[in-house]
Amino acid sequence: MKKKEFIAQDLLSKMYQYGEKLPEKLPPERQLAEEYGVSRFTIRKALEKLAAIGAVHMVQGAGIFINPGVGNNPLVYNSITEKKFNQISFRLINLHKRRPDNEEQQIFNLTADDFIWAFSRLRYIDNRKVQIENSRMPVSAFPDLSQKVIESSIQQYILSKGYRLSHALTHYQAININKEQAELLGCKKGIAAMHILNRGILQDGRVYTFSDIVDIDYSCTYVIPFNQDNLKFRQR
């Protein structure tokens, strides 16, 4: 992901996290450039992306204003939520605990001394491999993450811990499958796929997971508040 795209996604994610306490303005370009360690040109390009989707508007000499209601925008994202849980299964590839890098510190609001879980899994739909998912989750919030959890529903695990789900914020881009991905998915190298970057956000504003996904069987839907009725439907 290019720096300007990461910054735009990260700023948008933080707007969702503010909830009703959304500030009037973003910090100045110079401050944002220092926080992300990039040039003001890169920050300006990221802000232009946010302005294009109606999240902010920039006033010359006055600053970068956040548009009221930005948290209610129906941003397009990738999803397989039409599938019931009994049609979906997972296989763990690897799981380990490590320190977060700079981007992961930004995403989860962590320090360099904290830990995150990093894991990879294959997702099967109707016994067909369709996704490679590389995910990170903060250890402090989920100290008992295990293979059993990863090979089931992360959403249901989050709910079992007493957390309340709010939104998914997802970026996606068309790609072609490389040799390593083709071997894992059992498909031909070079076929079309979707590269998905997904953040799961709790109702208290925290990001609980960040996933980097390659999907050869994707569909588009929208960001919506967590839907209890949809969860009950998928559990039938």
PDB file of C-alpha atoms in Angstrom:
ATOM      1  CA  MET A   1       0.000   0.000   0.000  1.00  0.00           C
ATOM      2  CA  LYS A   2       1.354   3.439  -0.937  1.00  0.00           C
ATOM      3  CA  LYS A   3       2.055   5.858   1.919  1.00  0.00           C
ATOM      4  CA  LYS A   4      -0.632   8.326   0.823  1.00  0.00           C
ATOM      5  CA  GLU A   5      -3.221   5.531   0.744  1.00  0.00           C
ATOM      6  CA  PHE A   6      -2.160   4.208   4.152  1.00  0.00           C
ATOM      7  CA  ILE A   7      -2.377   7.705   5.663  1.00  0.00           C
ATOM      8  CA  ALA A   8      -5.805   8.360   4.129  1.00  0.00           C
ATOM      9  CA  GLN A   9      -7.071   5.025   5.494  1.00  0.00           C
ATOM     10  CA  ASP A  10      -5.519   5.657   8.911  1.00  0.00           C
ATOM     11  CA  LEU A  11      -6.999   9.159   9.212  1.00  0.00           C
ATOM     12  CA  LEU A  12     -10.412   7.878   8.140  1.00  0.00           C
ATOM     13  CA  SER A  13     -10.156   5.043  10.667  1.00  0.00           C
ATOM     14  CA  LYS A  14      -9.405   7.549  13.426  1.00  0.00           C
ATOM     15  CA  MET A  15     -12.452   9.645  12.423  1.00  0.00           C
ATOM     16  CA  TYR A  16     -14.618   6.554  13.023  1.00  0.00           C
ATOM     17  CA  GLN A  17     -12.907   5.978  16.353  1.00  0.00           C
ATOM     18  CA  TYR A  18     -13.841   9.456  17.628  1.00  0.00           C
ATOM     19  CA  GLY A  19     -17.567   8.639  17.352  1.00  0.00           C
ATOM     20  CA  GLU A  20     -19.718  11.485  18.707  1.00  0.00           C
ATOM     21  CA  LYS A  21     -16.596  13.309  19.971  1.00  0.00           C
ATOM     22  CA  LEU A  22     -15.420  13.980  16.409  1.00  0.00           C
ATOM     23  CA  PRO A  23     -13.240  17.132  16.384  1.00  0.00           C
ATOM     24  CA  GLU A  24     -13.952  20.011  14.034  1.00  0.00           C
ATOM     25  CA  LYS A  25     -10.568  19.850  12.289  1.00  0.00           C
ATOM     26  CA  LEU A  26      -7.614  17.578  11.589  1.00  0.00           C
ATOM     27  CA  PRO A  27      -4.126  18.658  12.733  1.00  0.00           C
ATOM     28  CA  PRO A  28      -2.229  20.929  10.295  1.00  0.00           C
ATOM     29  CA  GLU A  29      -0.390  19.375   7.344  1.00  0.00           C
ATOM     30  CA  ARG A  30       3.006  20.072   8.935  1.00  0.00           C
ATOM     31  CA  GLN A  31       2.037  18.202  12.140  1.00  0.00           C
ATOM     32  CA  LEU A  32       0.600  15.258  10.194  1.00  0.00           C
ATOM     33  CA  ALA A  33       3.789  15.055   8.114  1.00  0.00           C
ATOM     34  CA  GLU A  34       5.867  14.846  11.311  1.00  0.00           C
ATOM     35  CA  GLU A  35       3.569  12.210  12.885  1.00  0.00           C
ATOM     36  CA  TYR A  36       3.671   9.934   9.822  1.00  0.00           C
ATOM     37  CA  GLY A  37       7.292  10.665   8.886  1.00  0.00           C
ATOM     38  CA  VAL A  38       6.485  11.739   5.318  1.00  0.00           C
ATOM     39  CA  SER A  39       6.570  14.910   3.208  1.00  0.00           C
ATOM     40  CA  ARG A  40       3.781  17.496   3.224  1.00  0.00           C
ATOM     41  CA  PHE A  41       3.204  16.602  -0.438  1.00  0.00           C
ATOM     42  CA  THR A  42       2.327  13.020   0.594  1.00  0.00           C
ATOM     43  CA  ILE A  43       0.009  14.324   3.327  1.00  0.00           C
ATOM     44  CA  ARG A  44      -1.692  16.639   0.809  1.00  0.00           C
ATOM     45  CA  LYS A  45      -2.296  13.715  -1.574  1.00  0.00           C
ATOM     46  CA  ALA A  46      -3.816  11.686   1.284  1.00  0.00           C
ATOM     47  CA  LEU A  47      -6.081  14.602   2.229  1.00  0.00           C
ATOM     48  CA  GLU A  48      -7.175  14.960  -1.391  1.00  0.00           C
ATOM     49  CA  LYS A  49      -8.339  11.326  -1.277  1.00  0.00           C
ATOM     50  CA  LEU A  50     -10.350  12.046   1.880  1.00  0.00           C
ATOM     51  CA  ALA A  51     -11.853  15.162   0.286  1.00  0.00           C
ATOM     52  CA  ALA A  52     -12.829  13.127  -2.806  1.00  0.00           C
ATOM     53  CA  ILE A  53     -15.032  10.788  -0.713  1.00  0.00           C
ATOM     54  CA  GLY A  54     -16.551  13.664   1.271  1.00  0.00           C
ATOM     55  CA  ALA A  55     -14.762  12.995   4.565  1.00  0.00           C
ATOM     56  CA  VAL A  56     -13.023  16.388   4.824  1.00  0.00           C
ATOM     57  CA  HIS A  57     -12.899  19.774   3.141  1.00  0.00           C
ATOM     58  CA  MET A  58      -9.896  22.076   3.086  1.00  0.00           C
ATOM     59  CA  VAL A  59     -10.196  25.848   3.554  1.00  0.00           C
ATOM     60  CA  GLN A  60      -7.194  27.899   2.435  1.00  0.00           C
ATOM     61  CA  GLY A  61      -5.605  29.542   5.464  1.00  0.00           C
ATOM     62  CA  ALA A  62      -8.113  28.004   7.900  1.00  0.00           C
ATOM     63  CA  GLY A  63      -7.309  24.280   7.980  1.00  0.00           C
ATOM     64  CA  ILE A  64      -8.661  20.813   7.236  1.00  0.00           C
ATOM     65  CA  PHE A  65     -12.261  20.495   8.413  1.00  0.00           C
ATOM     66  CA  ILE A  66     -13.911  17.125   9.085  1.00  0.00           C
ATOM     67  CA  ASN A  67     -17.355  16.895   7.520  1.00  0.00           C
ATOM     68  CA  PRO A  68     -20.110  16.168  10.080  1.00  0.00           C
ATOM     69  CA  GLY A  69     -21.663  12.735   9.638  1.00  0.00           C
ATOM     70  CA  VAL A  70     -18.521  11.221   8.108  1.00  0.00           C
ATOM     71  CA  GLY A  71     -19.049   8.116  10.263  1.00  0.00           C
ATOM     72  CA  ASN A  72     -22.346   7.458   8.501  1.00  0.00           C
ATOM     73  CA  ASN A  73     -20.917   7.371   4.969  1.00  0.00           C
ATOM     74  CA  PRO A  74     -21.612   4.020   3.205  1.00  0.00           C
ATOM     75  CA  LEU A  75     -18.050   3.287   2.058  1.00  0.00           C
ATOM     76  CA  VAL A  76     -17.760   0.335  -0.341  1.00  0.00           C
ATOM     77  CA  TYR A  77     -15.810  -2.658   0.970  1.00  0.00           C
ATOM     78  CA  ASN A  78     -15.309  -6.349   0.262  1.00  0.00           C
ATOM     79  CA  SER A  79     -17.321  -8.940   2.157  1.00  0.00           C
ATOM     80  CA  ILE A  80     -18.468 -12.542   2.218  1.00  0.00           C
ATOM     81  CA  THR A  81     -21.170 -11.918   4.821  1.00  0.00           C
ATOM     82  CA  GLU A  82     -23.829 -13.446   2.548  1.00  0.00           C
ATOM     83  CA  LYS A  83     -22.367 -16.827   3.501  1.00  0.00           C
ATOM     84  CA  LYS A  84     -23.556 -18.680   6.604  1.00  0.00           C
ATOM     85  CA  PHE A  85     -20.964 -19.861   9.104  1.00  0.00           C
ATOM     86  CA  ASN A  86     -21.563 -23.520   8.261  1.00  0.00           C
ATOM     87  CA  GLN A  87     -20.362 -22.774   4.712  1.00  0.00           C
ATOM     88  CA  ILE A  88     -17.097 -21.251   5.949  1.00  0.00           C
ATOM     89  CA  SER A  89     -14.035 -22.914   7.465  1.00  0.00           C
ATOM     90  CA  PHE A  90     -10.417 -21.955   8.142  1.00  0.00           C
ATOM     91  CA  ARG A  91      -6.992 -23.583   8.362  1.00  0.00           C
ATOM     92  CA  LEU A  92      -4.180 -21.985  10.342  1.00  0.00           C
ATOM     93  CA  ILE A  93      -0.899 -21.516   8.484  1.00  0.00           C
ATOM     94  CA  ASN A  94       1.102 -19.817  11.262  1.00  0.00           C
ATOM     95  CA  LEU A  95       0.668 -17.877  14.524  1.00  0.00           C
ATOM     96  CA  HIS A  96       3.245 -15.928  16.511  1.00  0.00           C
ATOM     97  CA  LYS A  97       3.634 -12.979  18.897  1.00  0.00           C
ATOM     98  CA  ARG A  98       5.933 -10.044  18.098  1.00  0.00           C
ATOM     99  CA  ARG A  99       6.523  -6.315  18.558  1.00  0.00           C
ATOM    100  CA  PRO A 100       4.471  -3.963  16.313  1.00  0.00           C
ATOM    101  CA  ASP A 101       6.137  -2.044  13.487  1.00  0.00           C
ATOM    102  CA  ASN A 102       5.516   1.703  12.995  1.00  0.00           C
ATOM    103  CA  GLU A 103       2.337   1.258  10.922  1.00  0.00           C
ATOM    104  CA  GLU A 104       0.908  -1.268  13.384  1.00  0.00           C
ATOM    105  CA  GLN A 105       1.598   1.140  16.251  1.00  0.00           C
ATOM    106  CA  GLN A 106      -0.451   3.765  14.378  1.00  0.00           C
ATOM    107  CA  ILE A 107      -3.294   1.363  13.586  1.00  0.00           C
ATOM    108  CA  PHE A 108      -3.704  -0.051  17.100  1.00  0.00           C
ATOM    109  CA  ASN A 109      -2.471   2.993  19.069  1.00  0.00           C
ATOM    110  CA  LEU A 110       0.358   0.931  20.584  1.00  0.00           C
ATOM    111  CA  THR A 111       3.948   1.639  21.629  1.00  0.00           C
ATOM    112  CA  ALA A 112       7.090  -0.137  20.441  1.00  0.00           C
ATOM    113  CA  ASP A 113       7.120  -2.053  23.748  1.00  0.00           C
ATOM    114  CA  ASP A 114       3.681  -3.631  23.208  1.00  0.00           C
ATOM    115  CA  PHE A 115       2.973  -6.954  21.488  1.00  0.00           C
ATOM    116  CA  ILE A 116       0.685  -8.021  18.675  1.00  0.00           C
ATOM    117  CA  TRP A 117      -0.477 -11.402  17.423  1.00  0.00           C
ATOM    118  CA  ALA A 118       0.401 -12.061  13.769  1.00  0.00           C
ATOM    119  CA  PHE A 119      -1.233 -15.012  12.052  1.00  0.00           C
ATOM    120  CA  SER A 120      -2.007 -16.385   8.600  1.00  0.00           C
ATOM    121  CA  ARG A 121      -4.935 -18.614   7.687  1.00  0.00           C
ATOM    122  CA  LEU A 122      -6.718 -20.017   4.657  1.00  0.00           C
ATOM    123  CA  ARG A 123     -10.445 -19.407   4.332  1.00  0.00           C
ATOM    124  CA  TYR A 124     -12.607 -22.069   2.659  1.00  0.00           C
ATOM    125  CA  ILE A 125     -16.087 -21.437   1.231  1.00  0.00           C
ATOM    126  CA  ASP A 126     -18.060 -24.642   0.594  1.00  0.00           C
ATOM    127  CA  ASN A 127     -14.755 -26.573   0.975  1.00  0.00           C
ATOM    128  CA  ARG A 128     -13.018 -24.453  -1.686  1.00  0.00           C
ATOM    129  CA  LYS A 129      -9.949 -22.355  -0.793  1.00  0.00           C
ATOM    130  CA  VAL A 130     -10.747 -18.733  -1.643  1.00  0.00           C
ATOM    131  CA  GLN A 131      -8.685 -16.506   0.682  1.00  0.00           C
ATOM    132  CA  ILE A 132      -5.233 -16.096   2.186  1.00  0.00           C
ATOM    133  CA  GLU A 133      -5.570 -13.894   5.252  1.00  0.00           C
ATOM    134  CA  ASN A 134      -2.640 -12.328   7.149  1.00  0.00           C
ATOM    135  CA  SER A 135      -3.939 -10.638  10.298  1.00  0.00           C
ATOM    136  CA  ARG A 136      -2.721  -8.746  13.361  1.00  0.00           C
ATOM    137  CA  MET A 137      -4.464  -8.269  16.704  1.00  0.00           C
ATOM    138  CA  PRO A 138      -3.290  -6.570  19.939  1.00  0.00           C
ATOM    139  CA  VAL A 139      -2.140  -9.083  22.565  1.00  0.00           C
ATOM    140  CA  SER A 140      -3.248  -6.841  25.451  1.00  0.00           C
ATOM    141  CA  ALA A 141      -6.901  -7.088  24.366  1.00  0.00           C
ATOM    142  CA  PHE A 142      -6.797 -10.762  23.319  1.00  0.00           C
ATOM    143  CA  PRO A 143      -4.193 -12.599  25.428  1.00  0.00           C
ATOM    144  CA  ASP A 144      -5.768 -16.040  24.878  1.00  0.00           C
ATOM    145  CA  LEU A 145      -5.885 -16.020  21.061  1.00  0.00           C
ATOM    146  CA  SER A 146      -5.262 -19.584  19.853  1.00  0.00           C
ATOM    147  CA  GLN A 147      -5.376 -21.912  16.855  1.00  0.00           C
ATOM    148  CA  LYS A 148      -8.916 -22.959  17.845  1.00  0.00           C
ATOM    149  CA  VAL A 149     -10.089 -19.335  17.717  1.00  0.00           C
ATOM    150  CA  ILE A 150      -8.336 -18.607  14.436  1.00  0.00           C
ATOM    151  CA  GLU A 151      -9.856 -21.669  12.792  1.00  0.00           C
ATOM    152  CA  SER A 152     -13.356 -20.477  13.737  1.00  0.00           C
ATOM    153  CA  SER A 153     -15.100 -17.066  13.719  1.00  0.00           C
ATOM    154  CA  ILE A 154     -13.028 -14.105  14.912  1.00  0.00           C
ATOM    155  CA  GLN A 155     -16.218 -12.036  15.193  1.00  0.00           C
ATOM    156  CA  GLN A 156     -17.839 -14.527  17.553  1.00  0.00           C
ATOM    157  CA  TYR A 157     -14.632 -14.698  19.596  1.00  0.00           C
ATOM    158  CA  ILE A 158     -14.626 -10.882  19.925  1.00  0.00           C
ATOM    159  CA  LEU A 159     -18.255 -10.916  21.092  1.00  0.00           C
ATOM    160  CA  SER A 160     -17.524 -13.703  23.604  1.00  0.00           C
ATOM    161  CA  LYS A 161     -14.923 -11.397  25.213  1.00  0.00           C
ATOM    162  CA  GLY A 162     -17.657  -8.843  25.921  1.00  0.00           C
ATOM    163  CA  TYR A 163     -16.698  -6.383  23.194  1.00  0.00           C
ATOM    164  CA  ARG A 164     -19.256  -4.719  20.910  1.00  0.00           C
ATOM    165  CA  LEU A 165     -18.567  -4.525  17.168  1.00  0.00           C
ATOM    166  CA  SER A 166     -19.138  -1.347  15.200  1.00  0.00           C
ATOM    167  CA  HIS A 167     -17.642  -1.049  11.697  1.00  0.00           C
ATOM    168  CA  ALA A 168     -15.329  -2.606   9.163  1.00  0.00           C
ATOM    169  CA  LEU A 169     -13.190  -0.192   7.148  1.00  0.00           C
ATOM    170  CA  THR A 170     -11.821  -1.864   4.030  1.00  0.00           C
ATOM    171  CA  HIS A 171      -9.631  -0.941   1.079  1.00  0.00           C
ATOM    172  CA  TYR A 172      -9.501  -3.205  -1.964  1.00  0.00           C
ATOM    173  CA  GLN A 173      -7.587  -3.409  -5.230  1.00  0.00           C
ATOM    174  CA  ALA A 174      -7.577  -5.852  -8.149  1.00  0.00           C
ATOM    175  CA  ILE A 175      -4.398  -7.947  -8.520  1.00  0.00           C
ATOM    176  CA  ASN A 176      -3.117 -11.097 -10.225  1.00  0.00           C
ATOM    177  CA  ILE A 177      -2.218 -14.163  -8.155  1.00  0.00           C
ATOM    178  CA  ASN A 178       1.524 -14.843  -7.850  1.00  0.00           C
ATOM    179  CA  LYS A 179       3.202 -18.261  -7.735  1.00  0.00           C
ATOM    180  CA  GLU A 180       3.315 -18.557  -3.920  1.00  0.00           C
ATOM    181  CA  GLN A 181      -0.347 -17.517  -3.554  1.00  0.00           C
ATOM    182  CA  ALA A 182      -1.389 -19.924  -6.327  1.00  0.00           C
ATOM    183  CA  GLU A 183       0.268 -22.819  -4.509  1.00  0.00           C
ATOM    184  CA  LEU A 184      -1.580 -22.007  -1.271  1.00  0.00           C
ATOM    185  CA  LEU A 185      -4.948 -21.510  -2.971  1.00  0.00           C
ATOM    186  CA  GLY A 186      -4.604 -24.393  -5.429  1.00  0.00           C
ATOM    187  CA  CYS A 187      -5.289 -22.173  -8.439  1.00  0.00           C
ATOM    188  CA  LYS A 188      -3.428 -20.981 -11.517  1.00  0.00           C
ATOM    189  CA  LYS A 189      -0.781 -18.285 -11.281  1.00  0.00           C
ATOM    190  CA  GLY A 190      -1.887 -14.984 -12.820  1.00  0.00           C
ATOM    191  CA  ILE A 191      -5.653 -15.296 -12.298  1.00  0.00           C
ATOM    192  CA  ALA A 192      -7.548 -12.194 -11.163  1.00  0.00           C
ATOM    193  CA  ALA A 193      -8.042 -11.647  -7.436  1.00  0.00           C
ATOM    194  CA  MET A 194      -8.834  -8.911  -4.943  1.00  0.00           C
ATOM    195  CA  HIS A 195      -6.254  -7.560  -2.493  1.00  0.00           C
ATOM    196  CA  ILE A 196      -8.130  -6.420   0.623  1.00  0.00           C
ATOM    197  CA  LEU A 197      -6.908  -4.415   3.630  1.00  0.00           C
ATOM    198  CA  ASN A 198      -9.475  -4.572   6.416  1.00  0.00           C
ATOM    199  CA  ARG A 199      -9.781  -2.936   9.842  1.00  0.00           C
ATOM    200  CA  GLY A 200     -12.343  -4.152  12.362  1.00  0.00           C
ATOM    201  CA  ILE A 201     -13.452  -1.388  14.745  1.00  0.00           C
ATOM    202  CA  LEU A 202     -15.143  -1.750  18.144  1.00  0.00           C
ATOM    203  CA  GLN A 203     -17.907   0.536  19.376  1.00  0.00           C
ATOM    204  CA  ASP A 204     -15.449   2.165  21.781  1.00  0.00           C
ATOM    205  CA  GLY A 205     -13.369   3.190  18.736  1.00  0.00           C
ATOM    206  CA  ARG A 206     -10.489   0.732  19.049  1.00  0.00           C
ATOM    207  CA  VAL A 207      -9.225  -1.252  16.068  1.00  0.00           C
ATOM    208  CA  TYR A 208      -9.351  -4.915  17.082  1.00  0.00           C
ATOM    209  CA  THR A 209      -7.897  -6.454  13.928  1.00  0.00           C
ATOM    210  CA  PHE A 210      -6.041  -5.457  10.788  1.00  0.00           C
ATOM    211  CA  SER A 211      -6.066  -7.989   7.943  1.00  0.00           C
ATOM    212  CA  ASP A 212      -4.231  -8.227   4.625  1.00  0.00           C
ATOM    213  CA  ILE A 213      -6.272 -10.571   2.423  1.00  0.00           C
ATOM    214  CA  VAL A 214      -5.991 -12.048  -1.060  1.00  0.00           C
ATOM    215  CA  ASP A 215      -9.421 -13.234  -2.261  1.00  0.00           C
ATOM    216  CA  ILE A 216     -10.169 -15.106  -5.507  1.00  0.00           C
ATOM    217  CA  ASP A 217     -13.939 -15.160  -4.900  1.00  0.00           C
ATOM    218  CA  TYR A 218     -14.969 -11.701  -3.722  1.00  0.00           C
ATOM    219  CA  SER A 219     -18.118  -9.582  -3.762  1.00  0.00           C
ATOM    220  CA  CYS A 220     -18.772  -5.930  -2.886  1.00  0.00           C
ATOM    221  CA  THR A 221     -20.991  -4.558  -0.167  1.00  0.00           C
ATOM    222  CA  TYR A 222     -20.986  -1.556   2.199  1.00  0.00           C
ATOM    223  CA  VAL A 223     -19.723  -0.480   5.601  1.00  0.00           C
ATOM    224  CA  ILE A 224     -22.666  -0.697   8.011  1.00  0.00           C
ATOM    225  CA  PRO A 225     -23.041  -0.735  11.804  1.00  0.00           C
ATOM    226  CA  PHE A 226     -22.780  -4.201  13.340  1.00  0.00           C
ATOM    227  CA  ASN A 227     -26.046  -6.042  12.665  1.00  0.00           C
ATOM    228  CA  GLN A 228     -27.183  -8.493  15.375  1.00  0.00           C
ATOM    229  CA  ASP A 229     -29.953  -9.870  13.131  1.00  0.00           C
ATOM    230  CA  ASN A 230     -27.417 -10.708  10.398  1.00  0.00           C
ATOM    231  CA  LEU A 231     -25.294 -12.597  12.930  1.00  0.00           C
ATOM    232  CA  LYS A 232     -28.320 -14.653  14.014  1.00  0.00           C
ATOM    233  CA  PHE A 233     -29.109 -15.447  10.362  1.00  0.00           C
ATOM    234  CA  ARG A 234     -25.588 -16.660   9.690  1.00  0.00           C
ATOM    235  CA  GLN A 235     -25.636 -18.855  12.794  1.00  0.00           C
ATOM    236  CA  ARG A 236     -28.703 -20.825  11.583  1.00  0.00           C
TER     237      ARG A 236
END
